[in-house]
Short mmCIF file of C-alpha atoms and ligand atoms in Angstrom, two decimals:
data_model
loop_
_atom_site.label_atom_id
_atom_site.label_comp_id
_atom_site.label_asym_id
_atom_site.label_seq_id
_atom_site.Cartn_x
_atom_site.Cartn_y
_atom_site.Cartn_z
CA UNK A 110 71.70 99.18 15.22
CA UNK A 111 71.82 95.70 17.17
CA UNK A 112 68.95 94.21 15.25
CA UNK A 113 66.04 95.53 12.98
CA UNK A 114 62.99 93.82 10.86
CA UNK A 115 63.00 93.78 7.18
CA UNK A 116 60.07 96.10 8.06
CA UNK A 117 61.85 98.91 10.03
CA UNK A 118 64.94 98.69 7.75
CA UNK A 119 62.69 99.02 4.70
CA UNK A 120 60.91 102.08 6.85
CA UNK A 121 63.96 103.44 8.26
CA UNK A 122 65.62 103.36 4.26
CA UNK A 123 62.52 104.59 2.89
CA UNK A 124 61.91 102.04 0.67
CA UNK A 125 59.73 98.76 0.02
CA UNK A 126 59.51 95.96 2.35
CA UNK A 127 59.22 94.11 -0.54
CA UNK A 128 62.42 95.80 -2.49
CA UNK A 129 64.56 94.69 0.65
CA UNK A 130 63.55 91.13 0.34
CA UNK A 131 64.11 91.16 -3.06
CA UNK A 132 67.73 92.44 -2.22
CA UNK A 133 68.18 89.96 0.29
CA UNK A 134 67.05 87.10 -2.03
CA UNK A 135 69.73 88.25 -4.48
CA UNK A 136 72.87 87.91 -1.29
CA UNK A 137 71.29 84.22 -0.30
CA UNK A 138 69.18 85.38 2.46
CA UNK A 139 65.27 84.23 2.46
CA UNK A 140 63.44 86.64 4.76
CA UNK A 141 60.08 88.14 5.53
CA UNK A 142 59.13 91.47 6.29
CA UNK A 143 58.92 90.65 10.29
CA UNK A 144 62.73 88.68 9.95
CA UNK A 145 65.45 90.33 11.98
CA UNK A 146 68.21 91.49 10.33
CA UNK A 147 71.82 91.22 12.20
CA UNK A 148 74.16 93.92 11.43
CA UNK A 149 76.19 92.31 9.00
CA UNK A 150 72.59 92.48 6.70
CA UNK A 151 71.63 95.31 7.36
CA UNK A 152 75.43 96.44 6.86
CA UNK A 153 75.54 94.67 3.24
CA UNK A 154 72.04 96.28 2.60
CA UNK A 155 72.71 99.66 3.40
CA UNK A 156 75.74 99.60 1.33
CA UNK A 157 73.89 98.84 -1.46
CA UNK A 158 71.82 102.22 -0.68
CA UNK A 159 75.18 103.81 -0.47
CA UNK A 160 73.78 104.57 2.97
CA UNK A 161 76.17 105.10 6.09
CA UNK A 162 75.14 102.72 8.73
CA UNK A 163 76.47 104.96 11.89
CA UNK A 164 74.05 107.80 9.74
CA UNK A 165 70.66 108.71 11.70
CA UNK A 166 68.40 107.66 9.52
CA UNK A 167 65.32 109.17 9.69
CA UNK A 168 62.06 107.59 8.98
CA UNK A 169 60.11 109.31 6.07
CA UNK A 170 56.93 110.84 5.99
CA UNK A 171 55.03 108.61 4.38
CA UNK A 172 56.52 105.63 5.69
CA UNK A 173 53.24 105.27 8.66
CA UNK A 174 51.89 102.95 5.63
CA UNK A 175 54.40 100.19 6.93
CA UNK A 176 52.45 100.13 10.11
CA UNK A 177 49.08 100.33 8.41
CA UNK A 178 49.80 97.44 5.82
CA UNK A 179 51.05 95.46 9.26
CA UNK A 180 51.01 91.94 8.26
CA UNK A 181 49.55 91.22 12.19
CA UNK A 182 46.65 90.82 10.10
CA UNK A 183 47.20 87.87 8.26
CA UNK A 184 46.79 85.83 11.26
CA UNK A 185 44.01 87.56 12.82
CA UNK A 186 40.71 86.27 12.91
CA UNK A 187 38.64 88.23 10.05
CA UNK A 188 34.38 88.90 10.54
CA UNK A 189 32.24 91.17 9.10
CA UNK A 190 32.40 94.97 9.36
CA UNK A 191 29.80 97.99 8.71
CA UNK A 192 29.96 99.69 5.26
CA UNK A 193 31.59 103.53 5.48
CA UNK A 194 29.30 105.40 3.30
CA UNK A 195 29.97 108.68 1.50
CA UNK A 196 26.97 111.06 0.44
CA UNK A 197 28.72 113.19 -3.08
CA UNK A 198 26.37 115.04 -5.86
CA UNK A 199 26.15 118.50 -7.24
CA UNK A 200 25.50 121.96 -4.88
CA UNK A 201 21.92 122.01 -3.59
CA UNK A 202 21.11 118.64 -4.90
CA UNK A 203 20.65 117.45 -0.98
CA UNK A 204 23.69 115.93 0.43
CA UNK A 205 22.50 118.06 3.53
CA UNK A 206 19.36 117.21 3.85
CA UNK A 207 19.86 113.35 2.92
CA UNK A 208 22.27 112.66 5.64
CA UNK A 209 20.12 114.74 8.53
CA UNK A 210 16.62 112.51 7.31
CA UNK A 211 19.11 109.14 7.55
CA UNK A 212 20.03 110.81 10.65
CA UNK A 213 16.19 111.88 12.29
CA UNK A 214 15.29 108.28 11.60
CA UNK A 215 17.67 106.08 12.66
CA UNK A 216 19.94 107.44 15.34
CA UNK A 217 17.70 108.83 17.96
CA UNK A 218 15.21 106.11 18.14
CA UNK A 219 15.61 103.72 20.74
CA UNK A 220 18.84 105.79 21.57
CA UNK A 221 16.30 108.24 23.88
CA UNK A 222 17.78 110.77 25.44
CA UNK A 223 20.59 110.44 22.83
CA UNK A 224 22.45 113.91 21.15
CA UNK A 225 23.86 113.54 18.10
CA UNK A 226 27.39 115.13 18.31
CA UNK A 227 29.21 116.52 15.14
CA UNK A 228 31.84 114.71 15.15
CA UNK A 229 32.22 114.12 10.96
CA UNK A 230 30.94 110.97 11.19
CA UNK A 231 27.36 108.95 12.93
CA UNK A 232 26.40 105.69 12.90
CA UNK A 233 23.18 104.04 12.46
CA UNK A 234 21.35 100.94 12.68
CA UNK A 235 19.44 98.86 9.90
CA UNK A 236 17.97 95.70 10.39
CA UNK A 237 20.12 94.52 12.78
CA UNK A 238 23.04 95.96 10.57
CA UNK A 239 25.21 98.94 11.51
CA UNK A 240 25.88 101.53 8.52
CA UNK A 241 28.61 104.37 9.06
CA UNK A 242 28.18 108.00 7.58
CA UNK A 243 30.96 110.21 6.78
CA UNK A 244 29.73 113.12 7.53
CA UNK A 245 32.11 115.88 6.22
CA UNK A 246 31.29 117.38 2.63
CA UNK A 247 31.84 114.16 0.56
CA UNK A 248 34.18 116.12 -2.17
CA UNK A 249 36.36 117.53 -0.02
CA UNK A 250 36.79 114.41 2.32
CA UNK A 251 37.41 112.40 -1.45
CA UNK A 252 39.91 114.86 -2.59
CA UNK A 253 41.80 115.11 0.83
CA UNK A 254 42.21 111.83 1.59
CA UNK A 255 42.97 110.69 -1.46
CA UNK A 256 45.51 113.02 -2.21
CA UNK A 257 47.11 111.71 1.40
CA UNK A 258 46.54 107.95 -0.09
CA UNK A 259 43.81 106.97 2.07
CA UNK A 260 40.82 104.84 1.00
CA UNK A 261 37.91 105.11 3.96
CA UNK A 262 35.11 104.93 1.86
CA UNK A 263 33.24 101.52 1.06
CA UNK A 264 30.03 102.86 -1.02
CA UNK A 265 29.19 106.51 -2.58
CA UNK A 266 25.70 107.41 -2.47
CA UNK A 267 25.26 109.95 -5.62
CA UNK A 268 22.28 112.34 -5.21
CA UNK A 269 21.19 114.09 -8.17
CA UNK A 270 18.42 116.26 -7.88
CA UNK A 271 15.69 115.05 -10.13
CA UNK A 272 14.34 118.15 -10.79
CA UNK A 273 17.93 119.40 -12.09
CA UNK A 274 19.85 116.36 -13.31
CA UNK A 275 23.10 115.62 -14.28
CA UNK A 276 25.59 118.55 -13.18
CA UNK A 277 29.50 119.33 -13.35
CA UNK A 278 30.07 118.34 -9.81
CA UNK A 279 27.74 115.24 -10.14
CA UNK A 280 30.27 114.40 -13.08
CA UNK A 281 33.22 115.08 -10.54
CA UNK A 282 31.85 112.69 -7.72
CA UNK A 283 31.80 110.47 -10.50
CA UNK A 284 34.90 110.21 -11.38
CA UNK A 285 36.17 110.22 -7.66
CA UNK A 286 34.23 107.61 -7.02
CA UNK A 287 35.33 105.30 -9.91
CA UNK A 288 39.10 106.88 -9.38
CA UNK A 289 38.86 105.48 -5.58
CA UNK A 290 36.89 101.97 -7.27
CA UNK A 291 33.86 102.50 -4.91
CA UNK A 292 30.61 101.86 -6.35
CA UNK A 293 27.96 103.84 -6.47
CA UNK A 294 24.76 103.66 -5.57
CA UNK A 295 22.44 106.38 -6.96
CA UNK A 296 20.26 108.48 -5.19
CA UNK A 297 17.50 110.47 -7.60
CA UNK A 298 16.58 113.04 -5.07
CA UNK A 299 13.51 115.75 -4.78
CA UNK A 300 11.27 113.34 -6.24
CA UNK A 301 8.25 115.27 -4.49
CA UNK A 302 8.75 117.61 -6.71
CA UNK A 303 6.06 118.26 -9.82
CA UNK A 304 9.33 119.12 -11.79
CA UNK A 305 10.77 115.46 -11.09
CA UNK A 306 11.83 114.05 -13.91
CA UNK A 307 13.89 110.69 -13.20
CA UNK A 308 14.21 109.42 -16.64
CA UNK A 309 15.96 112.32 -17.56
CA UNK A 310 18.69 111.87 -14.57
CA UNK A 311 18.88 107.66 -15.95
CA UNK A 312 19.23 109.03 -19.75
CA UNK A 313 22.19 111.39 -18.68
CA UNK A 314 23.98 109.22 -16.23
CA UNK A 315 24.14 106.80 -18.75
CA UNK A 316 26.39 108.47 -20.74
CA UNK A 317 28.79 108.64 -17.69
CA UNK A 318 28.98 104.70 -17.57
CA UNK A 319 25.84 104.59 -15.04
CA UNK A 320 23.53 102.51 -16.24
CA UNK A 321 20.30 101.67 -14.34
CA UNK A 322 19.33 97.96 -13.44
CA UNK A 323 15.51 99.01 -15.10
CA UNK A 324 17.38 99.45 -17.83
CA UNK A 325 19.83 96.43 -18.24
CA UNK A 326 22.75 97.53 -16.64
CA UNK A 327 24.15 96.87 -12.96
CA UNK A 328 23.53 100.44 -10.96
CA UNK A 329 21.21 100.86 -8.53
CA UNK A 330 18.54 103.72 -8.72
CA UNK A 331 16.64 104.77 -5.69
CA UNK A 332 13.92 107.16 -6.25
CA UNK A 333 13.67 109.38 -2.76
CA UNK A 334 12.94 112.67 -1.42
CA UNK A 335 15.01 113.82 1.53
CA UNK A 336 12.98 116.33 2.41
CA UNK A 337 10.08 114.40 2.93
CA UNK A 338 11.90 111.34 4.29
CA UNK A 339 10.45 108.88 1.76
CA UNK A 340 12.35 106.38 -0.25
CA UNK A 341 15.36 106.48 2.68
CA UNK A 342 14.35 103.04 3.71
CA UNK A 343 14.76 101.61 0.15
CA UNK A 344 17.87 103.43 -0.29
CA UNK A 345 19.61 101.93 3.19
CA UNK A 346 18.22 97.95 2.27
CA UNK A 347 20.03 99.29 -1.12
CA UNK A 348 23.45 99.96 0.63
CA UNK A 349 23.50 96.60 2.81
CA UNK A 350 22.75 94.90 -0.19
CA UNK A 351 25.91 96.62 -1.97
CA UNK A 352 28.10 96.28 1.26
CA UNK A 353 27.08 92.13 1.76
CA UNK A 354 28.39 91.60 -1.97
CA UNK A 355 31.56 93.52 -1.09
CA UNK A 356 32.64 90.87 1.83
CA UNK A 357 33.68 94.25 4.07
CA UNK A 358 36.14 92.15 6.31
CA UNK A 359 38.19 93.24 9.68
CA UNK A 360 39.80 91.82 12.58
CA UNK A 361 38.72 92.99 15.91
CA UNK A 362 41.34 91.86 18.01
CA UNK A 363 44.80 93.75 16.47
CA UNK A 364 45.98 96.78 17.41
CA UNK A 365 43.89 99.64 15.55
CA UNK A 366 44.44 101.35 12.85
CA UNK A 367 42.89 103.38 10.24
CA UNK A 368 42.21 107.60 9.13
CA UNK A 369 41.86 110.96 10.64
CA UNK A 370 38.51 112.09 9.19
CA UNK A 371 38.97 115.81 10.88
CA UNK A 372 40.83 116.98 14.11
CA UNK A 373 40.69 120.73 15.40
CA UNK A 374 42.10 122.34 18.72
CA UNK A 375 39.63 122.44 21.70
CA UNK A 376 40.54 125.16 24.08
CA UNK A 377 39.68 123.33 27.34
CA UNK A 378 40.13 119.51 25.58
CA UNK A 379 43.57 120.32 23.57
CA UNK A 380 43.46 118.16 19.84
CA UNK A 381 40.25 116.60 19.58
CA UNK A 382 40.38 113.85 16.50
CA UNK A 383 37.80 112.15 14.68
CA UNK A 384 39.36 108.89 13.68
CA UNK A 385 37.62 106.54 11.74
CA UNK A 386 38.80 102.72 13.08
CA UNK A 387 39.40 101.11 9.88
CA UNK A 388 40.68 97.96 12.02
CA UNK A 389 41.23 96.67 14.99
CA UNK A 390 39.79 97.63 18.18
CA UNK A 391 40.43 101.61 19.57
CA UNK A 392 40.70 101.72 23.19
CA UNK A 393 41.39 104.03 26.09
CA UNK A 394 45.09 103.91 26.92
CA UNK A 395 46.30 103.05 23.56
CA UNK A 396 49.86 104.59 22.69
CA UNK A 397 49.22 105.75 18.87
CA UNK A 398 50.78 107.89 16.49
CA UNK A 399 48.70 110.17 14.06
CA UNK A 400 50.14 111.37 10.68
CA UNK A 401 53.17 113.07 12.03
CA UNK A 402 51.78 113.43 16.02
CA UNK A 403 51.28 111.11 18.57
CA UNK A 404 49.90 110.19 21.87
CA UNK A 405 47.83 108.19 24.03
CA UNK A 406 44.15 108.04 23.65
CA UNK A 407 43.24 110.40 26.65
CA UNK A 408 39.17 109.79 26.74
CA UNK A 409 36.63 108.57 23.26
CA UNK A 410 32.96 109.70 22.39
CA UNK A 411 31.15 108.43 19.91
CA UNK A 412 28.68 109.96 17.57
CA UNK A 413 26.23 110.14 20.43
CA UNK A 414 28.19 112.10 22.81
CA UNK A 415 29.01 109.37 25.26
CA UNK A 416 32.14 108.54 25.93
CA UNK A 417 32.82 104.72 25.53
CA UNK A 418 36.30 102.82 26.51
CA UNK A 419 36.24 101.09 22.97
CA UNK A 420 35.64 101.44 19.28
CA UNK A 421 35.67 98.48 17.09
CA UNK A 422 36.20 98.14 12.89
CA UNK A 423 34.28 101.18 11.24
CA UNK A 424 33.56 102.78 14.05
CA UNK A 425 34.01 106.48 14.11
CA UNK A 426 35.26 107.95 17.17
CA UNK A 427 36.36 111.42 18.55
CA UNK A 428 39.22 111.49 21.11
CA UNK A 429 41.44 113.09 23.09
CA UNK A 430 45.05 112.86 24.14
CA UNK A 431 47.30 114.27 21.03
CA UNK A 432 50.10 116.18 21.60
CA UNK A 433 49.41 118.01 18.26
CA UNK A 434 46.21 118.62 15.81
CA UNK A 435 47.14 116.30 13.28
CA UNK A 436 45.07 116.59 9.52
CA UNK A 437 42.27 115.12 7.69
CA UNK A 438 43.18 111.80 5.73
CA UNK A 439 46.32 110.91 7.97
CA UNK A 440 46.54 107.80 8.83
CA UNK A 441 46.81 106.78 12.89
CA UNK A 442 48.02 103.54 13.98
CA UNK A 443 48.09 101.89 17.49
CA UNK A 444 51.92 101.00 19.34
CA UNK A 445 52.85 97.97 21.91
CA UNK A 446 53.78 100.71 23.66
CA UNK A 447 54.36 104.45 24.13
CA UNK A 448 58.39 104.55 23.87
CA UNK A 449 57.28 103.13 20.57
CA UNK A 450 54.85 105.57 19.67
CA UNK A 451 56.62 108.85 20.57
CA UNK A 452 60.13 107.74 19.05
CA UNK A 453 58.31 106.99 15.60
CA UNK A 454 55.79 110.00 16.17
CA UNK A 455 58.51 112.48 16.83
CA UNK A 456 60.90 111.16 14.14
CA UNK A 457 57.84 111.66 11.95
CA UNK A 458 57.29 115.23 13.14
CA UNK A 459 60.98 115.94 12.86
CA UNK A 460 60.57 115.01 9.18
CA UNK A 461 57.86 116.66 8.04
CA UNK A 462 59.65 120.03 9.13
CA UNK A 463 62.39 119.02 7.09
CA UNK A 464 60.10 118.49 4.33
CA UNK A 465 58.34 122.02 5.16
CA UNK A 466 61.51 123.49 5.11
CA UNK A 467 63.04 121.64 1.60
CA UNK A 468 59.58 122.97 0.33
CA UNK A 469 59.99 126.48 1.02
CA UNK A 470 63.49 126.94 -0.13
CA UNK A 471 62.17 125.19 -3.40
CA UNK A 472 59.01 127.80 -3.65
CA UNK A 473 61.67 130.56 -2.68
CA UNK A 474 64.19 129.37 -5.67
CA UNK A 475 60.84 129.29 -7.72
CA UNK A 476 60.01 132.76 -6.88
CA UNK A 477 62.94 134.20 -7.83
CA UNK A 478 63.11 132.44 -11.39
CA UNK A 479 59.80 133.74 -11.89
CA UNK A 480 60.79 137.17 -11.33
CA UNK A 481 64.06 137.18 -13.61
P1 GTP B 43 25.45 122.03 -0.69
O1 GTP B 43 25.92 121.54 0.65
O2 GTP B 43 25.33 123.51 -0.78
O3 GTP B 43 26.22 121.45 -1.84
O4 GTP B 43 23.94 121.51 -0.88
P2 GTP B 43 23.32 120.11 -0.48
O5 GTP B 43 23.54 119.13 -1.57
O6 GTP B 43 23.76 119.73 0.88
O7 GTP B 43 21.78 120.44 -0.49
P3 GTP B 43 20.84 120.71 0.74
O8 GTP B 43 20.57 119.47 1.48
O9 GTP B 43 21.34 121.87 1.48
O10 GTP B 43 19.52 121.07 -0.04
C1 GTP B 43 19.41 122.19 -0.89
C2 GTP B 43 17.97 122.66 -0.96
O11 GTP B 43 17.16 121.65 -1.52
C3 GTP B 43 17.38 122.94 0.42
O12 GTP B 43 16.55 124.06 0.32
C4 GTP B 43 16.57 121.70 0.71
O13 GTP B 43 15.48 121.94 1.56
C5 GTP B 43 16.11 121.29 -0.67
N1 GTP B 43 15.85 119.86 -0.75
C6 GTP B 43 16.68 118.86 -0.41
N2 GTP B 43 16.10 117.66 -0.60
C7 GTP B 43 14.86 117.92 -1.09
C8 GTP B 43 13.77 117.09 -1.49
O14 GTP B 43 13.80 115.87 -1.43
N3 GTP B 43 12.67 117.74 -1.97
C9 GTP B 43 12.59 119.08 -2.06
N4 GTP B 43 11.47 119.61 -2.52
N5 GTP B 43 13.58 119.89 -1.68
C10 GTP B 43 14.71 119.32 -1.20
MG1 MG B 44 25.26 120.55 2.15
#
């Protein structure tokens, strides 16, 4: 290697930006993570690894987090950006139902003529203010991207059926939720209902650290009924009021970056993604790598069906142009360029199936103790 950052040394070692600079700190050298090493540093570095320098070193798995933590956006102008809302709470409480009345109300007016696409994600608009859905069953889209490291939601929406109250999987979003640090905004569904009983769902969440603001504490209760599309105004002033105190920042003009939210194979389109711009601005053209594929954004619709050329900070958009179907919860991020983008995508992909393999020789070893 002529020359590398900190960054792509720390990437290409598998190890901390941060840990390198520490290193480097220790041997005299002040540098930051965009500082370019000469050989003789990155020699004296590796060494300390016990690493070969002439060795391919192969960029690990994981290591797309480099990109996404890309310090670009220090210097880039920050302004506001939509909350990304998740809708969790127990089986038949109205998850369903909640997120098609949102979606009756406030997508197809003054969008006339307007389809609503499933694309695992919609947008709407509130006073002026946009508000982004995930659409994709709210435990499962917690528990896979999380387990894959990646935070997309701003605010959980908990619906708990008042007629029902507090149940094991409301107890589950719970914990997700506080897990992942995303507040919660409560939802106390069916209310139409002559079985309603909200007092009861307040008395039981507060024994899972919920406490309602009637009642002292600093959790929102909105009384609604899906079905009957009342109380879903109440509950969306509710969720700009959360997302204004949480300062939701992001810079529209850096390369984009942000989460697969789910990606399948189209037989006439190829992989079609749903990628949720976390920041940055998604355009046509872009050279970007996708958990371990990459490509070059090919065509983008948005939740409407149209197709649009560009999609801004919490936007979710679907697109075209992958050379594979990458998963739910990786991460994509946007290259200079596409030499970029299909070195590091195809190093990435060349990884994983070294992974893949290292995994099944381990089950395979495992197999066999288990049957001695
Ligand atoms: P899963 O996806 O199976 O976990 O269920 P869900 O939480 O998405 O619930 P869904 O929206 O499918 O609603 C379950 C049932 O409750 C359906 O029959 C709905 O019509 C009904 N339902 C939902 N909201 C309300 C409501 O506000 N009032 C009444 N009366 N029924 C409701
Ligand atoms: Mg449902």
């Amino acid at each position: 290697y002529e020359s590398l950052s900190v960054g792509e040394l720390a990437n290409k070692l598998g190890r901390e930006p941060s840990e390198i600079i520490k290193k480097l700190f220790m041997l005299g050298v002040m540098a930051t993570i965009n500082q370019e090493l000469d050989k003789d540093a990155i020699e004296l570095i590796c060494a300390d690894y016990e690493v070969e320098v002439e060795e391919e070193i192969r960029i690990d798995v994981t290591d797309l987090e480099i990109y996404f933590e890309d310090s670009e956006e220090v210097e880039a102008e920050l302004t506001e950006r939509p909350p990304v809302v998740t809708i969790m709470g127990h089986v038949d409480h109205g998850k369903t139902t909640l997120l098609d009345s949102i979606r009756d109300t406030k997508v197809t007016q003054g969008e006339a003529g307007g389809i609503t696409q499933h694309i695992g994600a919609y947008q709407i608009e509130v006073e002026g203010k946009k508000i982004t859905f995930l659409d994709t069953p709210g435990h499962a889209a917690f528990t896979t991207m999380r387990a894959r490291g990646a935070k997309v939601t701003d605010i959980t929406i908990l619906v708990v059926a008042a007629d029902d109250g507090v149940m094991p999987q409301t107890i589950e979003a719970i914990n997700h939720a506080k897990a992942a640090e995303v507040p919660i905004i409560v939802a106390v569904n069916k209310m139409d209902k002559p079985s309603a009983n909200p007092d009861r769902v307040m008395q039981e969440l507060t024994e899972h650290g919920l406490l309602s603001e009637a009642w002292g504490g600093d959790t929102i209760f909105v009384p609604i009924s899906a079905l009957k599309g009342e109380g879903i105004d109440h509950l969306l002033e509710m969720v700009l009021l959360v997302s204004e105190v949480a300062e939701l920042k992001a810079s529209k003009n850096i390369r984009a970056k942000g989460t697969v939210i789910e990606a399948q194979l189209d037989r006439g389109r190829g992989s079609v993604a749903t990628l949720l711009v976390q920041d940055g601005t998604l355009r046509v053209g872009d050279p970007i790598v996708v958990g371990t594929t990459f490509g070059k954004v090919r065509a983008m619709i948005n939740d409407l069906g149209r197709r649009v050329k560009e999609a801004g900070p919490s936007t979710p958009v679907e697109i075209t142009g992958l050379n594979e179907v990458p998963q739910a919860g990786d991460r994509f991020v946007v290259f200079e360029d596409e030499k970029t983008a299909r070195q590091i995508g195809e190093s990435r992909a060349g990884d994983a199936l070294q992974e893949q393999r290292v995994e099944k020789t381990r089950v395979t070893l495992d197999n066999l103790f288990d049957q001695m």
